Coordinates of C-alpha atoms in Angstrom, one line a residue:
M1 CA -9.3 -13.6 40.5
R2 CA -11.9 -14.9 43.0
R3 CA -15.2 -16.3 41.8
G4 CA -17.9 -13.7 41.6
E5 CA -15.6 -10.7 41.6
P6 CA -15.4 -8.4 38.5
L7 CA -12.3 -8.3 36.4
S8 CA -9.7 -5.7 37.1
T9 CA -8.5 -3.4 34.3
Q10 CA -5.3 -5.4 33.9
E11 CA -7.2 -8.7 34.0
S12 CA -9.6 -7.5 31.3
A13 CA -6.7 -6.4 29.2
D14 CA -4.9 -9.7 29.6
H15 CA -8.0 -11.6 28.8
L16 CA -8.7 -9.5 25.7
R17 CA -5.1 -10.1 24.5
D18 CA -5.6 -13.9 25.0
V19 CA -8.8 -13.8 23.0
D20 CA -7.1 -11.8 20.2
H21 CA -4.2 -14.2 20.3
V22 CA -6.4 -17.2 19.7
A23 CA -8.0 -15.5 16.8
R24 CA -4.7 -14.4 15.4
M25 CA -3.2 -17.9 15.8
S26 CA -6.3 -19.2 13.9
R27 CA -5.6 -16.8 11.1
E28 CA -1.9 -17.6 11.1
E29 CA -2.6 -21.3 11.0
L30 CA -5.0 -20.7 8.2
E31 CA -2.5 -18.6 6.2
A32 CA 0.2 -21.2 6.7
H33 CA -2.1 -24.0 5.7
A34 CA -3.3 -22.1 2.7
K35 CA 0.3 -21.3 1.7
A36 CA 1.3 -25.0 1.9
L37 CA -1.8 -26.0 -0.1
R38 CA -1.0 -23.5 -2.8
T39 CA 2.7 -24.7 -2.9
I40 CA 1.7 -28.3 -3.3
L41 CA -0.9 -27.5 -5.9
L42 CA 1.5 -25.3 -7.9
V43 CA 4.2 -28.0 -7.7
A44 CA 1.7 -30.6 -8.8
D45 CA 0.5 -28.5 -11.7
A46 CA 4.1 -27.9 -12.9
L47 CA 4.8 -31.6 -12.9
L48 CA 1.4 -32.7 -14.3
A49 CA 2.2 -30.5 -17.4
V50 CA 5.2 -32.7 -18.2
T51 CA 4.9 -35.5 -20.8
D52 CA 8.5 -36.4 -21.0
P53 CA 10.0 -38.3 -18.0
R54 CA 13.4 -36.6 -18.6
E55 CA 11.8 -33.2 -17.9
V56 CA 10.4 -34.2 -14.5
P57 CA 13.7 -33.5 -12.5
V58 CA 14.1 -30.1 -14.2
R59 CA 10.5 -29.1 -13.6
A60 CA 10.7 -30.4 -10.0
M61 CA 13.9 -28.4 -9.3
D62 CA 12.3 -25.3 -10.9
A63 CA 9.3 -25.6 -8.6
I64 CA 11.4 -26.3 -5.4
A65 CA 13.6 -23.3 -6.1
R66 CA 10.6 -21.1 -6.7
F67 CA 8.4 -22.2 -3.7
T68 CA 11.0 -23.2 -1.0
H69 CA 14.1 -21.7 0.5
F70 CA 16.6 -24.5 0.0
P71 CA 19.8 -23.4 -1.8
A72 CA 20.6 -26.7 -3.4
V73 CA 18.6 -29.8 -4.5
A74 CA 19.6 -33.2 -6.0
I75 CA 17.2 -35.9 -7.3
F76 CA 18.2 -39.5 -7.6
D77 CA 16.8 -42.5 -9.5
L78 CA 16.8 -45.9 -7.8
D79 CA 18.6 -48.7 -9.7
E80 CA 17.5 -51.5 -7.4
A81 CA 19.2 -54.2 -9.4
A82 CA 22.6 -52.6 -9.0
G83 CA 22.0 -51.5 -5.4
R84 CA 22.7 -47.9 -6.2
L85 CA 21.2 -44.4 -6.6
V86 CA 21.8 -42.5 -9.9
L87 CA 21.8 -38.7 -10.0
I88 CA 19.3 -37.5 -12.6
G89 CA 19.1 -33.8 -11.7
S90 CA 20.8 -31.2 -9.5
R91 CA 20.9 -27.5 -8.9
G92 CA 22.9 -25.2 -6.6
F93 CA 26.1 -27.4 -6.5
G94 CA 29.6 -27.0 -7.7
K95 CA 31.1 -29.3 -10.3
G96 CA 33.0 -31.3 -7.6
S97 CA 29.9 -32.1 -5.6
V98 CA 28.0 -33.2 -8.7
L99 CA 30.8 -35.5 -9.8
S100 CA 31.2 -37.1 -6.4
A101 CA 27.4 -37.8 -6.2
R102 CA 26.8 -39.2 -9.7
T103 CA 26.1 -42.6 -8.1
L104 CA 25.5 -43.4 -4.4
P105 CA 25.4 -46.8 -2.8
L106 CA 22.2 -48.0 -1.2
S107 CA 24.3 -49.3 1.7
G108 CA 26.7 -46.7 3.0
S109 CA 25.1 -43.4 2.2
L110 CA 22.6 -41.2 4.1
T111 CA 20.4 -41.1 1.0
G112 CA 20.4 -44.9 0.9
V113 CA 19.3 -44.9 4.6
S114 CA 16.3 -42.7 3.6
V115 CA 15.4 -45.0 0.7
S116 CA 15.7 -48.1 2.8
R117 CA 13.6 -46.8 5.7
R118 CA 11.2 -45.0 3.4
E119 CA 11.3 -41.9 5.6
L120 CA 12.8 -38.5 5.8
V121 CA 16.3 -38.5 7.2
T122 CA 18.2 -35.4 8.2
S123 CA 21.7 -34.4 9.3
D124 CA 22.9 -31.1 10.8
D125 CA 26.6 -31.8 10.2
V126 CA 27.0 -33.5 6.8
G127 CA 30.7 -32.9 6.9
Q128 CA 31.1 -35.2 9.9
D129 CA 28.2 -37.6 9.4
Q130 CA 29.6 -41.0 8.8
R131 CA 26.4 -42.1 7.0
T132 CA 27.5 -39.8 4.1
V133 CA 29.9 -41.0 1.4
P134 CA 33.4 -39.6 2.2
S135 CA 33.9 -37.9 -1.2
V136 CA 30.5 -36.3 -1.0
R137 CA 31.2 -35.1 2.6
E138 CA 34.4 -33.5 1.4
E139 CA 32.9 -31.7 -1.6
L140 CA 29.9 -30.5 0.3
A141 CA 32.1 -29.1 3.1
K142 CA 34.2 -27.2 0.6
E143 CA 31.0 -25.5 -0.7
G144 CA 29.9 -24.6 2.9
F145 CA 26.9 -26.9 3.0
T146 CA 26.3 -28.3 6.5
G147 CA 22.7 -29.7 6.6
I148 CA 20.9 -32.2 4.5
A149 CA 17.3 -33.5 4.4
S150 CA 16.9 -36.7 2.3
V151 CA 13.4 -37.9 1.5
P152 CA 12.5 -41.0 -0.5
L153 CA 10.3 -40.8 -3.6
V154 CA 7.5 -43.3 -2.9
A155 CA 4.3 -43.9 -4.8
G156 CA 2.1 -46.8 -3.7
E157 CA 4.4 -49.7 -2.8
R158 CA 7.3 -48.6 -5.1
V159 CA 10.3 -46.5 -4.3
F160 CA 11.5 -44.5 -7.3
G161 CA 14.5 -42.8 -5.7
A162 CA 15.2 -39.9 -3.4
M163 CA 15.3 -36.1 -3.2
N164 CA 18.0 -34.4 -1.2
L165 CA 17.6 -30.8 0.0
I166 CA 20.8 -29.1 1.2
Y167 CA 21.2 -26.3 3.7
K168 CA 23.8 -23.9 4.9
G169 CA 23.3 -24.1 8.6
A170 CA 21.4 -26.5 10.8
V171 CA 18.3 -28.2 9.3
G172 CA 15.9 -27.3 12.1
L173 CA 12.8 -28.4 10.2
T174 CA 9.5 -27.5 11.7
P175 CA 6.7 -30.1 11.6
R176 CA 5.0 -28.1 8.8
E177 CA 8.2 -27.9 6.8
R178 CA 8.7 -31.6 7.1
D179 CA 5.1 -32.3 5.9
L180 CA 5.6 -29.9 3.0
I181 CA 8.9 -31.6 2.0
V182 CA 7.3 -35.1 2.2
A183 CA 4.3 -33.8 0.2
I184 CA 6.5 -32.4 -2.6
A185 CA 8.4 -35.7 -2.7
K186 CA 5.1 -37.5 -2.9
V187 CA 4.0 -35.3 -5.8
L188 CA 7.3 -35.9 -7.6
A189 CA 7.1 -39.6 -7.1
L190 CA 3.6 -39.8 -8.4
S191 CA 4.6 -37.7 -11.4
L192 CA 7.5 -40.1 -12.1
D193 CA 5.2 -43.1 -11.6
R194 CA 2.5 -41.6 -13.8
L195 CA 4.9 -40.8 -16.6
R196 CA 6.6 -44.1 -16.6
Y197 CA 3.3 -45.9 -16.6
M198 CA 2.1 -43.7 -19.5
R199 CA 5.2 -44.5 -21.5
R200 CA 4.9 -48.3 -20.8
T201 CA 1.1 -48.5 -21.5
E202 CA 0.6 -45.9 -24.2
E203 CA -0.8 -47.8 -27.2
S204 CA -2.3 -45.2 -29.4
E205 CA -2.5 -41.5 -30.0
Q206 CA -6.1 -41.5 -28.9
R207 CA -5.2 -42.7 -25.4
L208 CA -2.5 -39.9 -25.2
R209 CA -5.3 -37.1 -26.1
R210 CA -7.4 -38.6 -23.1
A211 CA -4.4 -38.3 -20.7
E212 CA -3.9 -34.7 -21.8
H213 CA -7.6 -33.9 -21.3
W214 CA -7.4 -35.2 -17.8
L215 CA -4.3 -33.1 -17.0
S216 CA -6.1 -30.1 -18.4
F217 CA -9.1 -30.9 -16.2
L218 CA -6.9 -31.3 -13.1
S219 CA -5.3 -27.9 -13.8
E220 CA -8.7 -26.3 -14.2
A221 CA -10.0 -28.0 -11.1
S222 CA -6.9 -26.8 -9.1
V223 CA -7.6 -23.2 -10.2
V224 CA -11.3 -23.5 -9.2
L225 CA -10.5 -25.0 -5.8
A226 CA -7.9 -22.4 -5.0
S227 CA -10.1 -19.5 -6.1
S228 CA -12.6 -19.4 -3.3
L229 CA -13.0 -20.3 0.4
D230 CA -16.7 -21.0 -0.1
Y231 CA -16.2 -24.8 -0.4
E232 CA -19.8 -25.6 -1.0
A233 CA -20.0 -23.5 -4.1
T234 CA -16.5 -24.6 -5.2
L235 CA -17.3 -28.3 -4.9
A236 CA -20.4 -27.9 -7.0
Q237 CA -18.2 -26.4 -9.7
V238 CA -15.6 -29.2 -9.5
A239 CA -18.4 -31.8 -9.6
R240 CA -19.7 -30.1 -12.7
L241 CA -16.2 -30.4 -14.3
A242 CA -15.8 -34.0 -13.1
V243 CA -18.8 -35.5 -14.8
V244 CA -17.4 -35.1 -18.3
P245 CA -14.2 -37.1 -18.0
L246 CA -15.1 -39.4 -15.1
A247 CA -18.9 -40.2 -14.9
D248 CA -22.4 -39.4 -16.0
W249 CA -23.2 -37.7 -12.7
C250 CA -21.5 -36.9 -9.4
Y251 CA -22.4 -35.9 -5.9
V252 CA -20.5 -34.8 -2.8
D253 CA -21.2 -35.7 0.9
V254 CA -19.5 -34.1 3.9
V255 CA -19.3 -35.3 7.5
Q256 CA -20.7 -32.7 9.9
A257 CA -19.5 -31.9 13.4
D258 CA -22.1 -34.2 15.0
G259 CA -21.1 -37.1 12.8
T260 CA -24.0 -36.9 10.4
I261 CA -23.4 -36.9 6.7
R262 CA -24.8 -34.0 4.6
R263 CA -25.1 -34.0 0.8
L264 CA -23.7 -30.7 -0.5
A265 CA -23.9 -30.9 -4.3
G266 CA -24.9 -33.0 -7.2
V267 CA -24.3 -32.5 -10.9
H268 CA -25.5 -34.4 -14.0
N269 CA -24.1 -34.1 -17.5
D270 CA -27.6 -34.2 -19.0
P271 CA -29.5 -30.9 -18.2
A272 CA -32.8 -32.8 -18.5
K273 CA -31.9 -34.9 -15.4
Q274 CA -30.4 -32.1 -13.3
G275 CA -33.7 -31.5 -11.6
L276 CA -33.8 -35.1 -10.4
V277 CA -30.3 -34.7 -9.0
D278 CA -31.2 -31.5 -7.2
A279 CA -34.2 -33.3 -5.7
L280 CA -31.9 -36.1 -4.6
V281 CA -29.6 -33.6 -2.9
R282 CA -32.6 -32.2 -1.0
V283 CA -34.0 -35.5 0.2
A284 CA -30.7 -37.3 0.8
R285 CA -30.7 -39.2 4.2
I286 CA -27.4 -40.9 4.6
D287 CA -27.0 -43.5 7.3
P288 CA -23.4 -43.3 8.7
D289 CA -23.5 -46.9 9.8
A290 CA -24.8 -48.3 6.4
P291 CA -22.8 -51.3 5.1
G292 CA -22.2 -49.9 1.7
G293 CA -21.7 -46.9 -0.6
V294 CA -20.7 -43.5 0.8
A295 CA -20.9 -44.5 4.4
L296 CA -18.5 -47.5 3.9
A297 CA -16.0 -45.3 2.0
I298 CA -16.0 -42.7 4.8
R299 CA -15.6 -45.3 7.6
S300 CA -12.9 -47.3 5.9
G301 CA -11.0 -44.5 4.2
R302 CA -11.0 -46.6 1.0
T303 CA -12.6 -46.2 -2.4
V304 CA -15.8 -48.3 -2.8
V305 CA -16.5 -49.5 -6.3
R306 CA -19.6 -51.3 -7.6
N307 CA -19.7 -52.0 -11.4
D308 CA -22.8 -54.2 -11.4
V309 CA -25.6 -52.3 -9.6
R310 CA -29.0 -53.9 -10.4
E311 CA -32.5 -52.8 -9.9
A312 CA -32.9 -55.0 -6.8
D313 CA -29.8 -53.3 -5.3
L314 CA -31.8 -50.1 -5.0
L315 CA -34.6 -51.6 -2.8
P316 CA -34.7 -51.0 1.0
G317 CA -32.5 -53.5 2.8
S318 CA -30.1 -54.2 -0.1
G319 CA -27.2 -52.4 1.6
V320 CA -25.6 -51.3 -1.6
V321 CA -26.2 -47.6 -1.0
A322 CA -26.0 -45.8 2.4
T323 CA -29.8 -45.2 2.8
Q324 CA -33.1 -46.9 3.4
D325 CA -35.2 -43.9 2.6
P326 CA -37.8 -44.9 0.0
E327 CA -37.9 -41.5 -1.8
H328 CA -34.1 -41.4 -1.9
L329 CA -34.0 -44.9 -3.5
R330 CA -36.8 -44.0 -5.9
L331 CA -34.8 -41.0 -7.2
L332 CA -31.7 -43.1 -7.6
R333 CA -33.7 -45.6 -9.8
E334 CA -35.3 -42.8 -11.8
I335 CA -32.0 -41.0 -12.5
G336 CA -30.2 -44.3 -13.4
I337 CA -27.3 -46.0 -11.7
R338 CA -25.5 -49.1 -13.0
A339 CA -22.0 -48.4 -11.6
F340 CA -20.5 -46.1 -9.0
M341 CA -17.3 -45.4 -7.0
S342 CA -17.4 -43.5 -3.7
V343 CA -14.0 -41.9 -3.0
P344 CA -13.1 -40.7 0.5
L345 CA -12.0 -37.2 1.2
P346 CA -9.1 -37.4 3.8
A347 CA -7.2 -34.4 5.2
R348 CA -4.9 -34.1 8.2
G349 CA -5.9 -37.5 9.6
K350 CA -9.6 -36.8 9.4
M351 CA -12.3 -38.1 7.0
L352 CA -14.1 -35.1 5.7
G353 CA -16.6 -37.0 3.5
A354 CA -16.7 -38.6 0.0
M355 CA -17.2 -37.9 -3.7
T356 CA -19.3 -40.4 -5.6
F357 CA -19.1 -40.8 -9.3
V358 CA -22.0 -42.6 -11.1
S359 CA -22.4 -44.2 -14.5
H360 CA -25.5 -45.3 -16.4
E361 CA -23.4 -48.2 -17.9
P362 CA -22.2 -51.2 -16.0
H363 CA -18.5 -52.0 -15.6
R364 CA -17.6 -48.4 -16.2
F365 CA -14.9 -47.8 -13.6
G366 CA -11.5 -49.4 -13.8
P367 CA -8.2 -48.9 -12.0
N368 CA -7.3 -45.8 -14.0
D369 CA -10.6 -44.2 -13.2
V370 CA -10.2 -44.9 -9.5
E371 CA -6.7 -43.4 -9.5
R372 CA -7.9 -40.2 -11.2
A373 CA -10.9 -39.9 -8.9
E374 CA -8.7 -40.3 -5.8
E375 CA -6.3 -37.6 -7.2
L376 CA -9.2 -35.2 -7.6
A377 CA -10.7 -36.1 -4.3
Q378 CA -7.4 -35.4 -2.5
R379 CA -7.4 -31.9 -3.9
C380 CA -11.1 -31.4 -3.0
A381 CA -10.4 -32.5 0.6
L382 CA -7.6 -30.0 0.9
A383 CA -10.0 -27.3 -0.3
I384 CA -12.7 -28.3 2.2
D385 CA -10.2 -28.4 5.1
N386 CA -8.8 -25.0 4.1
A387 CA -12.3 -23.5 4.0
R388 CA -13.2 -25.0 7.4
L389 CA -10.1 -23.6 9.0
Y390 CA -11.0 -20.2 7.5
R391 CA -14.5 -20.4 8.9
E392 CA -13.1 -21.4 12.4
A393 CA -10.9 -18.3 12.3
C394 CA -13.8 -16.1 11.3
D395 CA -15.9 -17.5 14.1
A396 CA -13.1 -16.8 16.6
V397 CA -12.9 -13.2 15.4
I398 CA -16.7 -12.8 15.7
A399 CA -16.5 -14.3 19.3
R400 CA -13.8 -11.8 20.2
E401 CA -15.7 -8.8 18.8
E402 CA -18.8 -9.9 20.7
F403 CA -16.8 -10.2 23.9
L404 CA -15.4 -6.7 23.5
R405 CA -18.9 -5.3 22.9
V406 CA -20.4 -7.0 25.9
A407 CA -17.5 -6.3 28.2
S408 CA -17.4 -2.6 27.3
H409 CA -21.1 -2.3 28.1
E410 CA -20.9 -4.2 31.3
L411 CA -18.0 -2.1 32.5
R412 CA -19.9 1.1 32.1
T413 CA -22.3 0.5 35.0
P414 CA -19.7 -0.2 37.8
V415 CA -17.5 2.7 36.5
Q416 CA -20.4 5.1 36.7
A417 CA -21.4 3.8 40.1
L418 CA -17.8 4.3 41.3
R419 CA -17.7 7.9 39.9
L420 CA -21.0 8.7 41.7
T421 CA -19.6 7.3 45.0
L422 CA -16.5 9.3 44.7
S423 CA -18.5 12.5 44.0
A424 CA -20.6 11.8 47.1
L425 CA -17.4 11.4 49.2
E426 CA -16.0 14.7 47.8
R427 CA -19.1 16.5 48.9
A428 CA -19.6 14.9 52.3
G429 CA -16.2 13.6 53.3
P430 CA -13.5 15.3 55.3
A431 CA -11.0 17.6 53.5
S432 CA -8.2 15.2 54.3
L433 CA -9.6 12.8 51.8
A434 CA -9.4 15.3 48.9
P435 CA -5.9 14.2 47.6
L436 CA -6.9 10.6 47.7
L437 CA -10.2 11.2 46.0
S438 CA -8.5 13.3 43.3
R439 CA -6.2 10.4 42.5
A440 CA -9.1 7.9 42.6
N441 CA -11.0 10.1 40.1
K442 CA -8.1 10.2 37.8
Q443 CA -8.0 6.4 37.8
V444 CA -11.7 6.3 37.1
D445 CA -11.1 8.6 34.2
R446 CA -8.4 6.3 32.9
L447 CA -10.7 3.3 33.3
N448 CA -13.5 5.1 31.5
A449 CA -11.2 6.1 28.7
L450 CA -10.1 2.5 28.4
N451 CA -13.6 1.3 28.3
E452 CA -14.6 3.8 25.6
S453 CA -11.6 2.6 23.6
L454 CA -12.7 -1.0 23.8
L455 CA -16.2 0.0 22.8
A456 CA -14.8 1.9 19.9
V457 CA -12.7 -1.1 18.8
S458 CA -15.8 -3.3 18.9
R459 CA -17.9 -0.8 16.8
I460 CA -15.1 -0.2 14.3
A461 CA -14.7 -4.0 13.8
T462 CA -18.4 -4.6 13.3
G463 CA -19.0 -1.6 11.2
D464 CA -21.3 0.0 13.8
F465 CA -19.4 3.2 14.0
T466 CA -21.5 6.0 12.4
P467 CA -20.3 9.4 13.5
L468 CA -22.6 12.4 14.3
S469 CA -22.2 15.5 12.3
E470 CA -22.0 19.1 13.5
E471 CA -20.0 22.1 12.3
L472 CA -17.2 23.2 14.6
D473 CA -13.8 24.9 14.8
L474 CA -11.2 22.2 14.6
G475 CA -8.5 24.5 15.9
E476 CA -10.4 25.4 19.0
L477 CA -11.1 21.7 19.7
V478 CA -7.5 20.7 19.3
A479 CA -6.3 23.6 21.5
R480 CA -8.7 22.5 24.2
V481 CA -7.6 18.8 24.1
A482 CA -4.0 19.9 24.3
A483 CA -4.7 22.1 27.3
Q484 CA -6.4 19.1 29.0
S485 CA -3.4 17.0 28.4
S486 CA -0.8 19.5 29.6
E487 CA -0.6 18.0 33.1
D488 CA 0.2 14.6 31.6
A489 CA 2.8 16.1 29.4
R490 CA 4.4 18.0 32.3
R491 CA 4.7 14.7 34.3
A492 CA 6.4 13.1 31.3
G493 CA 8.9 16.1 31.1
S494 CA 7.4 17.4 27.8
T495 CA 5.9 20.8 26.8
F496 CA 3.4 21.6 24.1
R497 CA 3.9 24.1 21.3
V498 CA 0.4 24.6 19.8
D499 CA -0.4 26.4 16.5
A500 CA -4.1 25.8 16.0
R501 CA -5.5 28.1 13.3
P502 CA -9.3 28.2 12.9
V503 CA -10.5 25.6 10.5
R504 CA -14.2 24.8 10.0
V505 CA -15.2 21.1 9.7
R506 CA -18.3 19.0 10.0
C507 CA -17.7 16.0 12.3
D508 CA -18.6 14.2 15.5
R509 CA -17.1 16.3 18.2
T510 CA -16.7 13.6 20.8
K511 CA -15.1 11.1 18.4
I512 CA -12.7 13.7 17.0
E513 CA -11.7 14.7 20.5
Q514 CA -11.0 11.0 21.3
A515 CA -8.8 10.7 18.1
V516 CA -6.8 13.9 18.8
S517 CA -6.4 12.9 22.5
N518 CA -5.1 9.5 21.4
L519 CA -2.5 11.0 19.1
I520 CA -1.4 13.5 21.8
A521 CA -1.2 10.6 24.4
N522 CA 0.9 8.6 22.0
A523 CA 3.3 11.5 21.6
I524 CA 3.6 12.0 25.4
K525 CA 4.3 8.3 25.9
Y526 CA 7.0 8.0 23.3
G527 CA 8.3 11.6 23.2
A528 CA 11.1 10.9 25.6
G529 CA 10.3 14.1 27.6
K530 CA 11.0 16.4 24.6
P531 CA 8.8 19.2 23.2
I532 CA 5.7 18.2 21.3
E533 CA 4.3 20.3 18.4
V534 CA 0.6 20.3 17.7
T535 CA -0.6 22.2 14.6
V536 CA -3.9 22.7 12.7
D537 CA -3.9 23.7 9.1
T538 CA -5.3 22.7 5.7
V539 CA -3.9 20.8 2.8
G540 CA -6.0 20.8 -0.4
A541 CA -9.6 19.9 0.5
M542 CA -8.6 18.5 3.8
A543 CA -8.2 19.8 7.3
R544 CA -5.0 18.6 9.0
V545 CA -4.1 18.0 12.6
T546 CA -0.4 17.2 13.1
V547 CA 1.2 15.9 16.3
T548 CA 5.0 15.7 16.2
D549 CA 7.3 14.4 18.9
H550 CA 11.0 14.1 19.1
G551 CA 11.3 10.8 20.9
I552 CA 12.2 7.2 20.1
G553 CA 10.6 7.0 16.7
I554 CA 9.4 4.0 14.8
A555 CA 11.4 1.6 12.6
K556 CA 10.4 1.5 8.9
E557 CA 9.4 -2.2 9.1
D558 CA 7.0 -1.4 12.0
L559 CA 5.2 1.6 10.5
G560 CA 2.5 -0.5 8.8
R561 CA 1.5 -2.3 12.0
V562 CA 1.3 0.5 14.6
F563 CA -2.3 1.1 13.6
D564 CA -3.3 -2.5 14.3
R565 CA -5.2 -3.6 17.4
F566 CA -3.1 -4.5 20.4
E567 CA 0.1 -3.7 18.4
R568 CA 3.0 -1.5 19.3
A569 CA 6.5 -1.1 17.9
V570 CA 8.2 -1.3 21.3
S571 CA 8.4 -3.7 24.3
V572 CA 5.3 -4.0 26.5
R573 CA 7.6 -4.2 29.5
H574 CA 8.9 -0.7 29.0
Y575 CA 5.7 1.0 27.6
G576 CA 2.3 0.2 29.0
G577 CA -1.2 0.4 27.5
L578 CA -3.2 -2.0 25.3
G579 CA -2.0 -0.7 21.9
L580 CA -5.5 0.5 21.0
G581 CA -5.1 4.3 20.7
L582 CA -3.8 4.6 17.1
Y583 CA -6.2 1.8 15.9
V584 CA -9.2 3.8 17.3
A585 CA -7.9 7.1 16.0
R586 CA -7.6 5.6 12.5
G587 CA -11.0 4.1 12.7
I588 CA -12.5 7.5 13.7
A589 CA -10.7 9.2 10.8
E590 CA -11.9 6.7 8.2
A591 CA -15.5 6.9 9.6
H592 CA -15.4 10.6 8.8
G593 CA -14.0 10.0 5.2
G594 CA -10.5 10.9 6.3
K595 CA -7.3 9.1 7.2
I596 CA -4.2 9.2 9.4
T597 CA -0.6 9.2 8.1
V598 CA 2.7 8.8 9.9
A599 CA 6.3 9.7 9.2
S600 CA 9.0 8.6 11.5
E601 CA 12.7 7.7 11.9
P602 CA 14.2 5.8 14.8
G603 CA 15.8 8.1 17.3
T604 CA 14.4 11.3 15.8
G605 CA 10.6 11.1 16.6
S606 CA 7.3 10.6 14.9
S607 CA 4.8 12.9 13.2
F608 CA 1.1 11.7 12.9
S609 CA -1.3 13.6 10.8
L610 CA -5.1 13.4 11.1
L611 CA -6.8 14.4 7.8
L612 CA -10.5 15.3 7.7
P613 CA -12.7 16.7 4.9
L614 CA -13.3 20.4 5.2
G615 CA -16.8 21.4 6.3

């Protein structure tokens, strides 16, 4: 396209498909991200409910079988002193494979390579892979297993073992699948580490009730975070839950697109002080370059802990908190702060913000509190990231709809001008131009119909699609539309059989004509040159227009999507158009309080029925 020239019909269609594809990809990315998030949270919840370390492999394998597609899984414990890996759980293997893999050497096994490197290691041909123990290779080959993905169980600086996921066929892991496997292994390792630590350090029944309370809190927080895509309201709820087990009060700061830091929520466990916290949220002025507090946690990506905050630390210039605003500091002093920990919120390599937990007592936060706060913050960060992706997808959809609306309106003027020019030529031009002008007028009609479809798409999507209402004979309208389409049918090799009995309805004449015309055009396109039946009758309290062809038909799995925008059940190379006709027809039907149904079988044709309330 040359600069300054209007888009052609095909270029407009191509551009619209590109815009829709961007929005669709955003939604698909969002759905994939949300599915991975839910999987990790559900696996974590399943493992967090375990209090006996011996149950961890069983729960982990249950979760993996439920939320992934791997046919077999094995979990190994690291016996570092003996230089070996010990099988502590397996599922999906025969007895021979289990016996051969009861212990694996660190040196001389693919699983040992994964543990030594502390990274995911895969093999697409385990039967021939020399890194695999010979007896294991032989047994896996007998069972038809060919691929293996081995991932170490790492928590902090410790390696606890490995998790092997076995395939039938090539591994072929996508980047998202690799991330999900590593995340599940991380959760499993953290669960093993947590439970072993609890067993070593558990000194009293009272300490065990506290651990159970935290697990219950995490489970509740997970439900809250997964229940909504409005992350501002959700984080306020999580902050409200967090103040009881972790702190006296809590607030959340999020990094904006321009690099500034915005305080989203603040919650105090004392209702009498909640008003002060709300005021603090309103006046908060966070300096991203401040040397301490929230700003330092966000810049460094590490939790910042201060257990000895004094009155002098809340004066301008102290650098303990990330502000020099006098009103902000005054409110902090009035609410009370003797200790705090600011925990970063990382997601997908970005720092989204920080959660800050505050205590009125000094020396409140120890290593256990930091660990728990970081675990909660990680879940909150995933929720924020998920919600932001959702907002981006919604913004892309809005941009697409706005483009459709503007483009449709802009196209009306040149199309009308072209139609007037052709009319003038018909009146004043030589008779020899008549055939050319007739073809040109038909192309203008097609362009105008396309433009009206695009405008209808925009109005349907934005809800600005209110039909007019007049009483008319639906049978007469359908017969007239069929007659207008007879030439198109003849060129396609089809004929019409019309049985349009008189039926009175109240509707928008122009829109119903468009809907019926779209159904007939669809039948002509896919009718394979065979007869097309058009009938008008009633069923119950509804008027019914049925258009039936005997062409290529639609596969059962494609029936649900033929009414979507820019969708079709066949190749674009063999059948043109934008895939808007059925979408617009359905939108018109629903705007009138009706609907469109379809029945079809591949190779036998399709029958579309437009149902409208009787007048």
